[in-house]
XYZ file of C-alpha atoms in Angstrom:
696
model
C -81.149 -31.811 55.600
C -78.405 -28.680 55.189
C -77.508 -29.803 51.912
C -80.981 -29.050 50.989
C -82.302 -26.317 52.756
C -78.024 -24.712 50.799
C -80.096 -25.938 47.347
C -83.718 -25.397 47.067
C -82.588 -21.507 48.206
C -80.537 -20.676 45.763
C -82.296 -21.980 43.368
C -83.597 -19.282 41.878
C -81.256 -17.163 42.541
C -78.820 -19.930 40.095
C -81.883 -19.322 37.275
C -80.684 -16.246 37.390
C -77.581 -16.959 37.768
C -77.860 -18.572 33.740
C -79.145 -15.703 32.553
C -76.527 -13.639 32.779
C -73.360 -14.989 32.009
C -73.601 -14.521 28.150
C -73.968 -10.003 29.582
C -70.999 -10.198 32.871
C -67.449 -10.583 32.507
C -65.584 -14.225 32.493
C -63.598 -13.099 35.468
C -66.754 -11.577 36.847
C -68.685 -15.189 36.171
C -65.754 -17.633 37.221
C -66.089 -15.211 41.201
C -70.404 -15.765 41.479
C -69.627 -19.442 40.741
C -67.296 -19.806 43.456
C -69.751 -18.158 46.008
C -72.711 -20.078 45.108
C -71.342 -23.320 44.026
C -70.339 -25.303 46.971
C -67.477 -27.126 46.975
C -67.556 -30.546 48.850
C -71.223 -30.380 49.662
C -70.266 -27.727 51.773
C -71.042 -23.404 50.771
C -68.634 -21.007 50.491
C -67.487 -19.499 54.160
C -68.971 -15.524 52.834
C -72.029 -17.322 52.106
C -72.462 -18.518 55.306
C -71.768 -15.442 57.210
C -73.905 -12.865 54.704
C -76.778 -15.130 55.293
C -76.064 -15.907 58.616
C -74.306 -13.406 60.262
C -76.281 -10.805 62.425
C -74.237 -8.304 64.058
C -75.707 -6.909 67.365
C -76.040 -3.036 67.622
C -73.811 -2.601 70.609
C -71.328 -4.484 69.338
C -67.988 -3.307 69.323
C -67.427 -3.946 64.612
C -70.526 -1.740 65.230
C -69.695 0.417 66.870
C -66.350 1.352 65.278
C -68.185 1.142 61.711
C -70.115 3.740 63.492
C -67.200 6.288 64.357
C -66.577 5.658 61.218
C -69.327 6.714 58.998
C -69.173 9.463 60.794
C -66.703 11.082 59.356
C -67.220 10.137 56.031
C -70.411 11.828 56.411
C -69.239 14.771 57.850
C -66.148 14.846 55.094
C -69.275 14.493 52.169
C -70.295 17.235 53.719
C -67.997 19.704 53.324
C -67.343 18.428 49.492
C -71.046 18.964 48.337
C -71.051 22.962 48.783
C -67.487 22.133 46.795
C -70.160 21.819 43.326
C -70.816 25.154 44.335
C -67.596 26.877 43.340
C -67.467 25.285 39.459
C -69.150 28.362 38.080
C -66.404 30.779 36.493
C -67.268 34.979 35.857
C -64.829 36.082 32.822
C -65.456 39.277 33.366
C -63.473 40.448 30.348
C -65.581 39.092 28.205
C -68.375 39.456 29.674
C -70.123 35.351 29.987
C -69.836 33.039 32.337
C -68.103 29.877 32.325
C -67.220 26.482 34.220
C -64.793 24.616 35.691
C -64.965 20.675 34.609
C -61.503 19.904 35.365
C -62.648 20.920 39.173
C -65.220 19.104 38.521
C -63.638 16.139 37.218
C -62.123 16.033 41.541
C -65.006 16.813 43.604
C -67.165 13.608 41.526
C -64.347 12.063 42.110
C -64.570 12.655 45.625
C -67.785 12.674 45.746
C -68.155 8.861 44.736
C -66.439 7.344 46.981
C -68.762 8.572 50.021
C -71.229 7.117 48.756
C -69.406 3.546 47.980
C -70.004 4.735 51.973
C -73.455 5.203 52.472
C -74.099 2.002 50.099
C -72.544 0.229 52.235
C -73.992 1.293 55.540
C -77.642 0.645 53.878
C -75.635 -3.024 53.522
C -75.208 -2.632 57.416
C -78.674 -2.044 58.423
C -79.896 -5.097 56.441
C -77.033 -7.346 58.708
C -78.373 -5.281 62.342
C -79.554 -6.824 65.132
C -82.023 -4.037 66.614
C -84.494 -4.159 70.648
C -87.991 -5.498 70.403
C -90.343 -2.594 71.897
C -91.975 -4.245 73.622
C -89.064 -6.163 75.721
C -87.597 -2.913 77.227
C -89.313 -2.730 80.195
C -86.378 -4.528 82.299
C -83.384 -4.475 81.512
C -81.889 -3.506 77.822
C -84.334 -5.442 76.276
C -84.577 -8.647 73.710
C -82.720 -8.677 70.705
C -84.418 -9.761 66.681
C -82.544 -11.301 65.177
C -84.046 -12.927 62.487
C -83.427 -10.885 59.559
C -86.700 -10.551 57.599
C -88.168 -8.968 60.996
C -84.604 -6.541 60.027
C -84.733 -6.545 57.180
C -89.343 -5.629 57.348
C -88.221 -2.566 59.885
C -85.540 -1.109 57.942
C -87.437 -0.257 55.310
C -90.690 0.916 56.771
C -87.820 3.544 58.811
C -85.057 4.881 57.743
C -84.857 2.650 54.889
C -85.965 5.315 51.946
C -84.016 8.758 53.881
C -80.082 5.531 53.503
C -81.491 5.710 49.796
C -81.629 9.322 49.506
C -78.387 10.470 50.987
C -76.543 8.048 48.573
C -77.697 8.649 45.440
C -75.455 9.856 43.558
C -77.724 12.968 41.810
C -74.485 15.708 41.482
C -72.862 13.074 39.473
C -76.008 12.417 37.175
C -76.658 15.455 36.695
C -73.006 17.014 35.397
C -72.178 14.721 32.578
C -76.020 13.025 31.823
C -78.898 14.802 32.658
C -77.741 18.459 32.423
C -74.808 17.620 27.858
C -77.895 16.229 27.365
C -80.724 19.437 27.622
C -81.911 21.573 25.465
C -80.691 24.612 27.359
C -77.485 23.547 29.032
C -75.978 26.687 29.399
C -73.752 28.086 31.989
C -76.569 29.684 34.412
C -78.664 26.317 33.377
C -76.622 23.910 34.920
C -75.060 25.819 37.413
C -79.221 26.386 39.301
C -79.468 22.865 38.795
C -76.338 21.588 39.850
C -77.433 23.456 42.652
C -80.479 22.707 43.648
C -80.680 19.117 43.426
C -76.800 19.453 46.339
C -80.224 21.470 48.218
C -82.448 18.742 48.286
C -79.888 15.723 49.308
C -78.419 17.576 51.637
C -81.599 18.040 53.687
C -81.663 13.552 53.468
C -77.454 13.170 55.102
C -78.424 15.663 57.529
C -80.657 13.222 58.790
C -78.750 10.491 58.437
C -76.126 12.637 60.247
C -77.828 13.902 63.358
C -79.893 9.989 64.650
C -76.549 8.459 63.856
C -75.224 10.458 66.672
C -77.150 10.228 69.421
C -77.079 6.613 68.319
C -73.259 6.922 69.285
C -74.129 8.270 72.243
C -76.796 6.168 73.616
C -73.858 3.462 73.118
C -71.131 4.945 74.010
C -72.267 8.011 76.124
C -69.186 10.407 74.061
C -68.296 10.594 70.104
C -64.272 11.203 71.399
C -62.429 9.643 74.700
C -60.323 12.952 75.523
C -61.485 16.639 76.341
C -59.070 17.385 73.742
C -60.524 15.173 70.102
C -64.572 16.976 71.699
C -63.297 20.689 71.173
C -61.579 19.138 67.947
C -64.979 17.876 66.659
C -67.043 20.753 67.993
C -64.893 22.822 65.802
C -64.238 20.613 62.932
C -68.657 21.099 62.887
C -68.473 25.396 63.185
C -66.000 24.954 60.021
C -68.028 23.044 58.090
C -71.156 25.615 58.397
C -69.194 28.454 57.420
C -67.692 26.376 54.384
C -71.535 25.903 53.477
C -72.312 29.540 54.690
C -68.691 30.656 52.360
C -70.285 28.388 49.382
C -73.508 29.626 49.071
C -72.231 33.178 49.940
C -70.405 32.633 46.523
C -73.155 31.276 44.616
C -75.808 33.455 44.972
C -72.693 35.956 43.951
C -72.882 34.713 41.170
C -76.307 34.957 40.616
C -77.264 38.149 41.763
C -74.156 38.958 38.744
C -76.456 36.870 36.269
C -79.176 38.771 37.354
C -77.749 42.324 36.642
C -77.058 41.065 33.401
C -80.143 39.947 32.671
C -81.625 42.688 33.308
C -80.278 45.010 31.730
C -79.273 42.866 28.821
C -83.699 43.065 28.235
C -82.965 46.680 29.392
C -81.324 46.777 25.669
C -83.216 44.985 23.878
C -86.777 47.036 24.952
C -85.219 49.965 23.732
C -84.104 48.155 20.134
C -80.695 49.599 19.768
C -78.332 46.933 20.351
C -79.664 43.183 19.948
C -78.565 40.847 22.638
C -79.757 37.220 24.098
C -79.046 35.282 26.659
C -77.524 32.851 24.699
C -74.519 36.119 25.114
C -74.027 35.638 28.442
C -72.591 31.872 28.862
C -68.980 31.961 26.993
C -68.825 29.241 24.992
C -71.417 31.545 22.461
C -67.855 33.014 22.377
C -66.955 32.310 18.775
C -69.967 33.587 17.073
C -69.474 36.056 15.272
C -72.708 38.220 16.358
C -71.902 38.185 19.978
C -67.816 39.774 19.238
C -70.331 42.420 17.389
C -72.791 43.003 20.464
C -69.248 43.102 22.994
C -67.971 45.356 20.959
C -71.121 47.613 21.147
C -73.004 46.480 24.207
C -73.009 48.721 27.456
C -73.551 45.969 30.187
C -70.796 45.448 31.759
C -70.333 49.232 32.878
C -73.603 49.378 33.534
C -73.330 46.412 36.580
C -69.805 46.800 37.210
C -69.854 46.259 41.235
C -66.400 48.843 40.918
C -69.029 51.261 40.112
C -71.052 52.516 43.434
C -73.280 55.237 41.023
C -74.979 52.021 38.604
C -78.487 51.836 39.233
C -77.748 47.860 40.486
C -77.135 46.970 44.103
C -75.399 44.563 44.635
C -75.202 44.804 48.681
C -73.060 42.355 50.637
C -72.530 39.785 46.690
C -70.576 43.129 45.580
C -67.410 42.105 47.939
C -66.730 38.309 45.828
C -66.688 41.770 42.746
C -64.604 43.651 43.598
C -61.523 41.699 45.884
C -61.723 39.572 41.824
C -62.359 36.247 44.162
C -64.715 34.946 41.732
C -61.978 35.489 38.878
C -59.392 33.799 41.840
C -57.885 30.579 40.366
C -59.858 27.806 43.060
C -57.933 27.458 46.033
C -57.918 31.461 47.192
C -61.254 30.914 46.022
C -62.335 28.544 48.409
C -60.210 30.812 51.245
C -61.953 33.187 51.095
C -64.706 31.805 51.087
C -64.225 30.025 54.707
C -62.483 33.051 55.985
C -66.056 35.181 55.190
C -68.300 31.925 56.748
C -66.447 32.819 59.489
C -66.459 35.588 59.730
C -69.713 36.327 59.660
C -71.083 33.432 61.510
C -68.660 34.127 64.902
C -70.244 37.954 64.250
C -73.573 36.594 63.323
C -73.782 39.312 60.300
C -73.253 42.056 62.294
C -71.179 43.638 59.568
C -72.783 42.984 56.577
C -74.202 45.457 54.727
C -77.871 44.928 53.291
C -78.992 46.735 49.862
C -83.438 46.010 50.312
C -82.978 43.029 47.949
C -85.481 40.521 49.564
C -83.483 37.389 49.264
C -79.566 39.145 49.976
C -82.085 40.171 53.553
C -83.476 36.777 53.280
C -79.699 34.788 53.644
C -78.444 38.097 56.493
C -81.572 37.062 58.595
C -80.786 33.155 58.739
C -77.007 33.367 59.202
C -77.541 35.109 61.759
C -80.163 33.192 63.327
C -77.453 30.222 62.231
C -74.872 31.725 64.606
C -76.211 32.308 67.370
C -77.500 28.878 67.206
C -74.127 27.989 66.612
C -72.599 30.168 69.114
C -74.385 28.778 71.724
C -73.971 24.813 70.976
C -70.926 24.624 69.400
C -68.687 27.146 70.646
C -70.362 26.021 73.966
C -69.450 22.814 73.797
C -65.875 22.991 73.146
C -65.626 25.644 76.352
C -67.532 22.424 78.675
C -64.322 20.243 76.622
C -61.907 22.832 77.286
C -63.311 23.525 81.428
C -63.151 19.279 81.704
C -59.386 19.082 81.253
C -59.424 21.622 84.575
C -62.433 21.051 86.414
C -60.211 18.707 88.440
C -57.869 22.000 89.845
C -60.655 23.629 89.566
C -62.759 21.600 92.374
C -59.717 21.218 94.450
C -59.450 24.545 94.263
C -62.182 25.580 95.706
C -61.292 23.374 98.431
C -58.800 24.683 99.412
C -60.149 28.199 99.632
C -62.372 26.731 102.319
C -60.563 25.630 103.654
C -58.351 28.242 104.200
C -61.606 30.601 105.321
C -62.925 28.063 107.518
C -59.122 27.741 109.906
C -59.522 31.458 109.350
C -62.804 31.632 111.398
C -62.167 28.815 113.452
C -59.213 30.883 114.584
C -56.304 27.733 114.248
C -53.140 28.138 115.605
C -50.364 28.341 113.456
C -48.471 24.615 113.619
C -52.220 23.287 113.344
C -53.259 25.263 109.882
C -50.044 24.370 108.666
C -50.240 21.006 108.999
C -54.004 21.006 107.137
C -51.982 23.159 104.629
C -49.735 19.726 103.673
C -52.145 16.969 104.568
C -54.219 18.925 101.098
C -51.307 19.615 99.305
C -49.982 15.737 99.725
C -54.154 13.813 99.107
C -54.011 16.424 95.726
C -50.182 14.933 94.239
C -50.973 11.604 95.635
C -54.872 11.577 93.666
C -55.201 14.281 91.776
C -58.661 15.137 93.002
C -60.150 11.145 91.456
C -62.284 9.971 94.819
C -61.277 6.474 94.379
C -62.693 4.508 96.974
C -67.039 5.733 94.603
C -65.184 4.966 91.239
C -65.070 1.106 93.251
C -68.443 1.138 94.825
C -69.964 2.077 91.785
C -68.476 -2.137 89.605
C -69.167 -4.892 89.930
C -68.397 -6.540 93.404
C -66.205 -9.071 90.307
C -64.301 -5.958 89.111
C -63.960 -4.466 92.171
C -61.772 -7.676 92.948
C -59.426 -7.816 91.141
C -59.157 -4.051 90.606
C -58.138 -4.479 94.235
C -55.706 -7.787 93.335
C -53.841 -5.093 91.074
C -53.586 -2.434 92.636
C -52.656 -3.817 95.909
C -51.101 -7.734 95.120
C -47.977 -6.503 93.408
C -47.388 -4.122 96.542
C -49.580 -6.343 99.747
C -46.353 -8.653 99.438
C -43.171 -6.561 99.701
C -44.749 -7.497 103.478
C -43.140 -9.965 104.980
C -46.075 -11.001 107.359
C -47.555 -11.647 103.542
C -45.635 -13.439 102.160
C -46.580 -16.083 103.812
C -50.097 -16.885 103.593
C -51.938 -18.815 99.644
C -53.662 -16.174 97.249
C -57.242 -16.755 98.416
C -56.337 -15.209 101.860
C -54.834 -12.852 100.038
C -56.992 -11.582 97.845
C -59.834 -11.881 101.009
C -57.310 -9.336 102.398
C -56.841 -7.428 99.466
C -59.710 -6.766 98.983
C -60.489 -5.168 101.735
C -58.050 -3.754 102.186
C -57.674 1.616 101.196
C -55.118 3.714 101.512
C -54.125 5.304 103.527
C -51.907 8.862 103.463
C -50.255 10.738 106.223
C -48.327 13.142 105.918
C -45.254 13.850 108.430
C -45.485 14.513 112.090
C -49.637 12.021 112.025
C -49.508 10.619 114.704
C -51.217 7.560 113.479
C -52.441 6.039 117.064
C -51.391 6.611 120.402
C -50.895 4.599 122.697
C -53.687 3.872 125.455
C -56.083 4.191 122.770
C -58.217 2.309 120.376
C -56.658 0.994 117.988
C -59.094 -0.184 114.666
C -57.770 -1.155 112.252
C -54.195 -2.340 110.829
C -51.692 0.042 108.580
C -49.673 -2.097 106.165
C -46.577 0.502 105.570
C -45.513 0.377 101.279
C -43.727 4.081 101.101
C -42.463 6.678 103.717
C -41.562 6.015 107.178
C -43.054 6.339 110.724
C -41.622 5.775 114.843
C -43.180 3.835 117.087
C -43.060 4.057 120.665
C -43.899 2.888 123.929
C -43.483 3.893 127.756
C -45.324 0.704 129.473
C -47.900 2.736 130.283
C -46.371 5.498 131.737
C -44.215 4.044 133.326
C -41.923 6.354 134.363
C -38.122 6.058 132.786
C -39.553 3.743 130.523
C -39.090 5.044 127.050
C -39.111 2.725 123.710
C -38.295 3.453 120.135
C -38.441 1.566 117.307
C -37.915 3.265 113.432
C -41.258 1.018 111.304
C -39.886 1.081 106.921
C -41.802 -0.106 104.291
C -42.678 -3.413 104.970
C -43.609 -2.940 108.480
C -46.161 -2.810 110.269
C -48.224 -1.575 113.103
C -51.397 -1.889 115.207
C -50.961 -5.722 115.683
C -53.356 -5.776 118.205
C -56.172 -6.233 116.306
C -55.102 -8.781 115.287
C -54.948 -10.779 118.391
C -58.188 -9.385 119.354
C -59.696 -10.828 115.240
C -58.718 -13.565 116.342
C -59.730 -14.060 119.858
C -63.235 -16.811 119.308
C -64.622 -15.016 121.986
C -63.817 -11.446 121.533
C -65.719 -8.277 122.540
C -66.746 -5.764 120.580
C -64.399 -4.087 122.790
C -61.491 -3.099 120.063
C -57.901 -3.229 122.018
C -55.726 -0.816 123.733
C -52.445 0.473 121.515
C -49.216 0.162 124.137
C -47.755 2.189 121.477
C -47.457 6.022 119.789
C -47.275 5.287 116.508
C -45.624 8.602 114.403
C -45.455 9.187 110.767
C -42.236 10.383 110.750
C -41.692 11.157 106.539
C -44.783 11.283 104.186
C -46.337 7.954 104.225
C -48.473 6.320 101.826
C -50.035 2.559 103.705
C -52.520 -0.060 103.594
C -55.528 -0.242 106.299
C -57.355 -3.086 107.412
C -59.832 -1.818 109.191
C -61.455 -4.301 112.226
C -64.941 -4.821 111.384
C -63.369 -6.246 107.634
C -59.637 -8.732 109.887
C -62.361 -10.162 111.654
C -64.395 -10.860 109.389
C -61.484 -12.208 107.308
C -61.159 -14.530 111.142
C -63.493 -15.847 110.721
C -63.914 -16.588 107.012
C -60.580 -18.303 106.264
C -59.139 -20.356 109.469
C -55.628 -21.160 107.273
C -54.807 -17.350 109.189
C -55.470 -19.581 113.441
C -52.154 -21.530 111.619
C -49.641 -22.108 113.404
C -47.224 -20.769 110.562
C -48.443 -17.647 110.450
C -49.112 -16.531 113.671
C -44.892 -17.779 114.093
C -44.397 -15.198 111.069
C -46.807 -12.463 112.607
C -44.307 -12.397 116.401
C -41.285 -12.933 113.972
C -41.850 -9.919 112.542
C -44.057 -7.871 115.292
C -41.943 -4.961 116.957
C -44.010 -5.679 119.694
C -43.246 -8.606 120.034
C -40.061 -8.122 119.193
C -39.651 -6.158 121.469
C -41.257 -7.441 124.893
C -38.300 -10.503 123.478
C -36.066 -8.214 124.138
C -36.968 -6.603 127.353
C -37.515 -9.760 128.977
C -33.600 -11.072 128.233
C -32.614 -7.392 129.895
C -34.647 -7.611 133.029
C -33.047 -11.904 132.615
C -29.491 -11.361 132.096
C -29.629 -8.196 135.322
C -31.077 -10.502 136.942
C -28.614 -12.835 136.777
C -26.359 -9.959 137.273
C -27.220 -8.828 140.088
C -27.638 -12.064 141.637
C -23.882 -13.250 140.947
C -22.714 -9.982 142.559
C -24.121 -10.427 145.476
C -23.248 -14.399 146.079
C -19.372 -12.642 145.393
C -19.624 -10.330 147.916
C -20.840 -12.262 150.257
C -17.820 -15.407 149.722
C -16.015 -16.815 152.330
C -11.497 -14.909 151.584
C -11.091 -18.101 154.228
C -12.005 -21.049 152.770
C -11.908 -20.225 149.805
C -11.670 -23.679 147.091
C -15.014 -25.269 150.154
C -17.139 -21.540 149.247
C -16.395 -21.524 145.277
C -18.162 -25.254 144.928
C -21.177 -23.808 147.463
C -20.961 -20.616 145.180
C -21.751 -22.795 142.222
C -24.539 -24.564 143.503
C -25.941 -21.444 145.148
C -25.295 -19.636 141.657
C -27.676 -22.672 139.471
C -29.835 -23.133 141.559
C -30.527 -18.898 142.033
C -30.660 -19.030 137.893
C -32.970 -22.268 137.915
C -34.900 -20.765 140.274
C -35.723 -17.413 138.619
C -36.220 -18.761 135.549
C -39.067 -21.245 137.529
C -40.882 -18.523 138.426
C -40.930 -15.866 134.947
C -41.867 -18.819 133.068
C -44.887 -19.820 136.251
C -45.582 -16.093 135.392
C -45.577 -16.431 132.047
C -47.681 -19.514 132.430
C -50.460 -17.666 134.879
C -50.853 -14.973 133.061
C -51.185 -17.310 129.913
C -54.597 -18.849 132.543
C -55.552 -15.397 133.438
C -56.604 -14.508 130.119
C -57.946 -17.171 129.275
C -60.022 -17.512 131.640
C -61.370 -14.788 131.658
C -62.147 -14.631 128.174
C -64.167 -17.954 129.400
C -65.885 -16.646 131.518
C -67.744 -13.938 129.385
C -69.199 -16.329 126.564
C -69.750 -19.612 129.241
C -67.411 -20.837 125.383
C -66.578 -24.868 125.923
C -62.681 -25.746 126.158
C -63.117 -27.337 122.782
C -62.923 -24.178 121.740
C -59.184 -23.124 122.553
C -57.049 -19.222 122.168
C -55.100 -19.335 119.522
C -51.472 -19.375 121.866
C -50.772 -16.527 120.229
C -50.906 -13.288 123.830
C -48.242 -12.655 125.109
C -47.265 -11.902 128.692
C -47.509 -7.994 130.170
C -44.676 -5.766 129.978
C -41.156 -6.965 131.845
C -40.485 -4.995 134.412
C -37.471 -2.800 134.621
C -37.380 -1.153 138.576
C -38.944 -5.217 140.247
C -36.650 -6.274 142.382
C -37.403 -10.294 143.218
C -34.391 -12.041 145.814
C -34.144 -15.423 145.129
């Protein structure tokens, strides 16, 4: 069926191909035959690609082509005004000429640019569009049918695109002007200038919608601020280039008009026979022209260097007084470009015009264009350059407001200095970027991937997290947020509610306790990268019957240096503990006890208490021994010491079990839960008391 459809659709093409075989080169015929004739029953891949490939207007390849075509179109706008530099003025011979060597180069560049316009037309025939009636919600539905795409394109932009792609200047220069009857330099110049100006309009109509389409698709023309400033500067240079080339062309026309007027005046006087053909350098070989050149006064009458002549050149005199018209192309072009820059940036205020109507209209247009470009392009350049320092300016304003607020509230110097250090440290760490707002504006899946990329490698450095699987780590990473603390900041104080766990990435913290304010008791440790604090919150989160009240901190945590850490809020930790029961496994709880400095401190204190009581009881037994019955007393002491040690350990174990049962009973009484809800074996007894002596 596919072969039948293929042969039916290509029958007309084959008939036309046979008619053209005797007119086309052999290599071209072989190429077309290879594409159109399916080898082994299969069509050529290029033919399949052209027939079935419809491009998405928002795809990467279309976006890339739009950028390439925009750059090519701007270059084409640079090329077209170069045709205005083709006329040459030979003042000493009193004639105009035409630069054919420059015309060949410009024609080559212009033909290459025209190829991109043709490719753009071809690409638009294969680019889908969004149906207008489907834009009620979302992006809309793409129309992928090639016939509908072609029908819509032919009714909308096809005429403008074809008018912009036609090689009109090449046709005029190499086909129209040579066969014209009156093909003088002035005629060629006027005809070519008119064609270029006419075709400049559709090319501008092609660029403006293309620019808007790129902005609509990607949100910007260029990515960086420097590139945006350079883009607007290029557009301003383009405007100056067009203005300078137009000024040169009008200067040529003003000089020709003066010569033509003086020649007509001589003819009216009847003294010298002057014809317009004498003003073309091609007539220099004519004897009549040589005679006329020797006796005419046209050169003296139209000399821009002479201020006493009756003809006013106005703003166009500079082209001849500075010898721009007779200079080489590079010097001529740079001077005209500078003239355009100077008058666009000054809004044509420095131009000294005459009463000539065309000259005044040209100056008015120059002034208006200069105002518009300064407001639009130069304004965009300033905006792009200022956008590079917008974060710095926001931070400077915020710091100024903070200083004014601290002075208004009369904060102490030490506290004000701590605030300044925190603001400075936060700027160095984030550069003024609000990471939370960026993350929450993205879909959940992207937030999860970003958090995994940012946090996973750092979280694995925490030994406690190394015991967890990837799924549990992903759930934790998704809820972590960065925490910055300067030196001297108190993270939490002893007795305050604990509302977050802190996992240290960089810096050092001091964790100390006084055991609830007990006189003479103080314990301090240093937390380094890989450690964590706020472990009371994990115990609270793992309790099936935990209350809404947060647990109280048993330690005071203070930043010794600038600290960067990840924080996990109480609600997030509770959610993870309820959703992932693996967090209650014995292996993870054992790892938590092992790496928790609070549990280590409790174990060390307990060992010290037991050891001190043991030593005290041993010393008391030695004082009660009698020297008389040494052998017998030693046996008794040994038995008594063993009994005392066993009894002391038994009392400590019973106290630990009693505290655990008491806590379990309290939590069970609050919610009335059944015994099937077992509390995780994660709780420890109260801190050991060094100052309570028990007689054993």
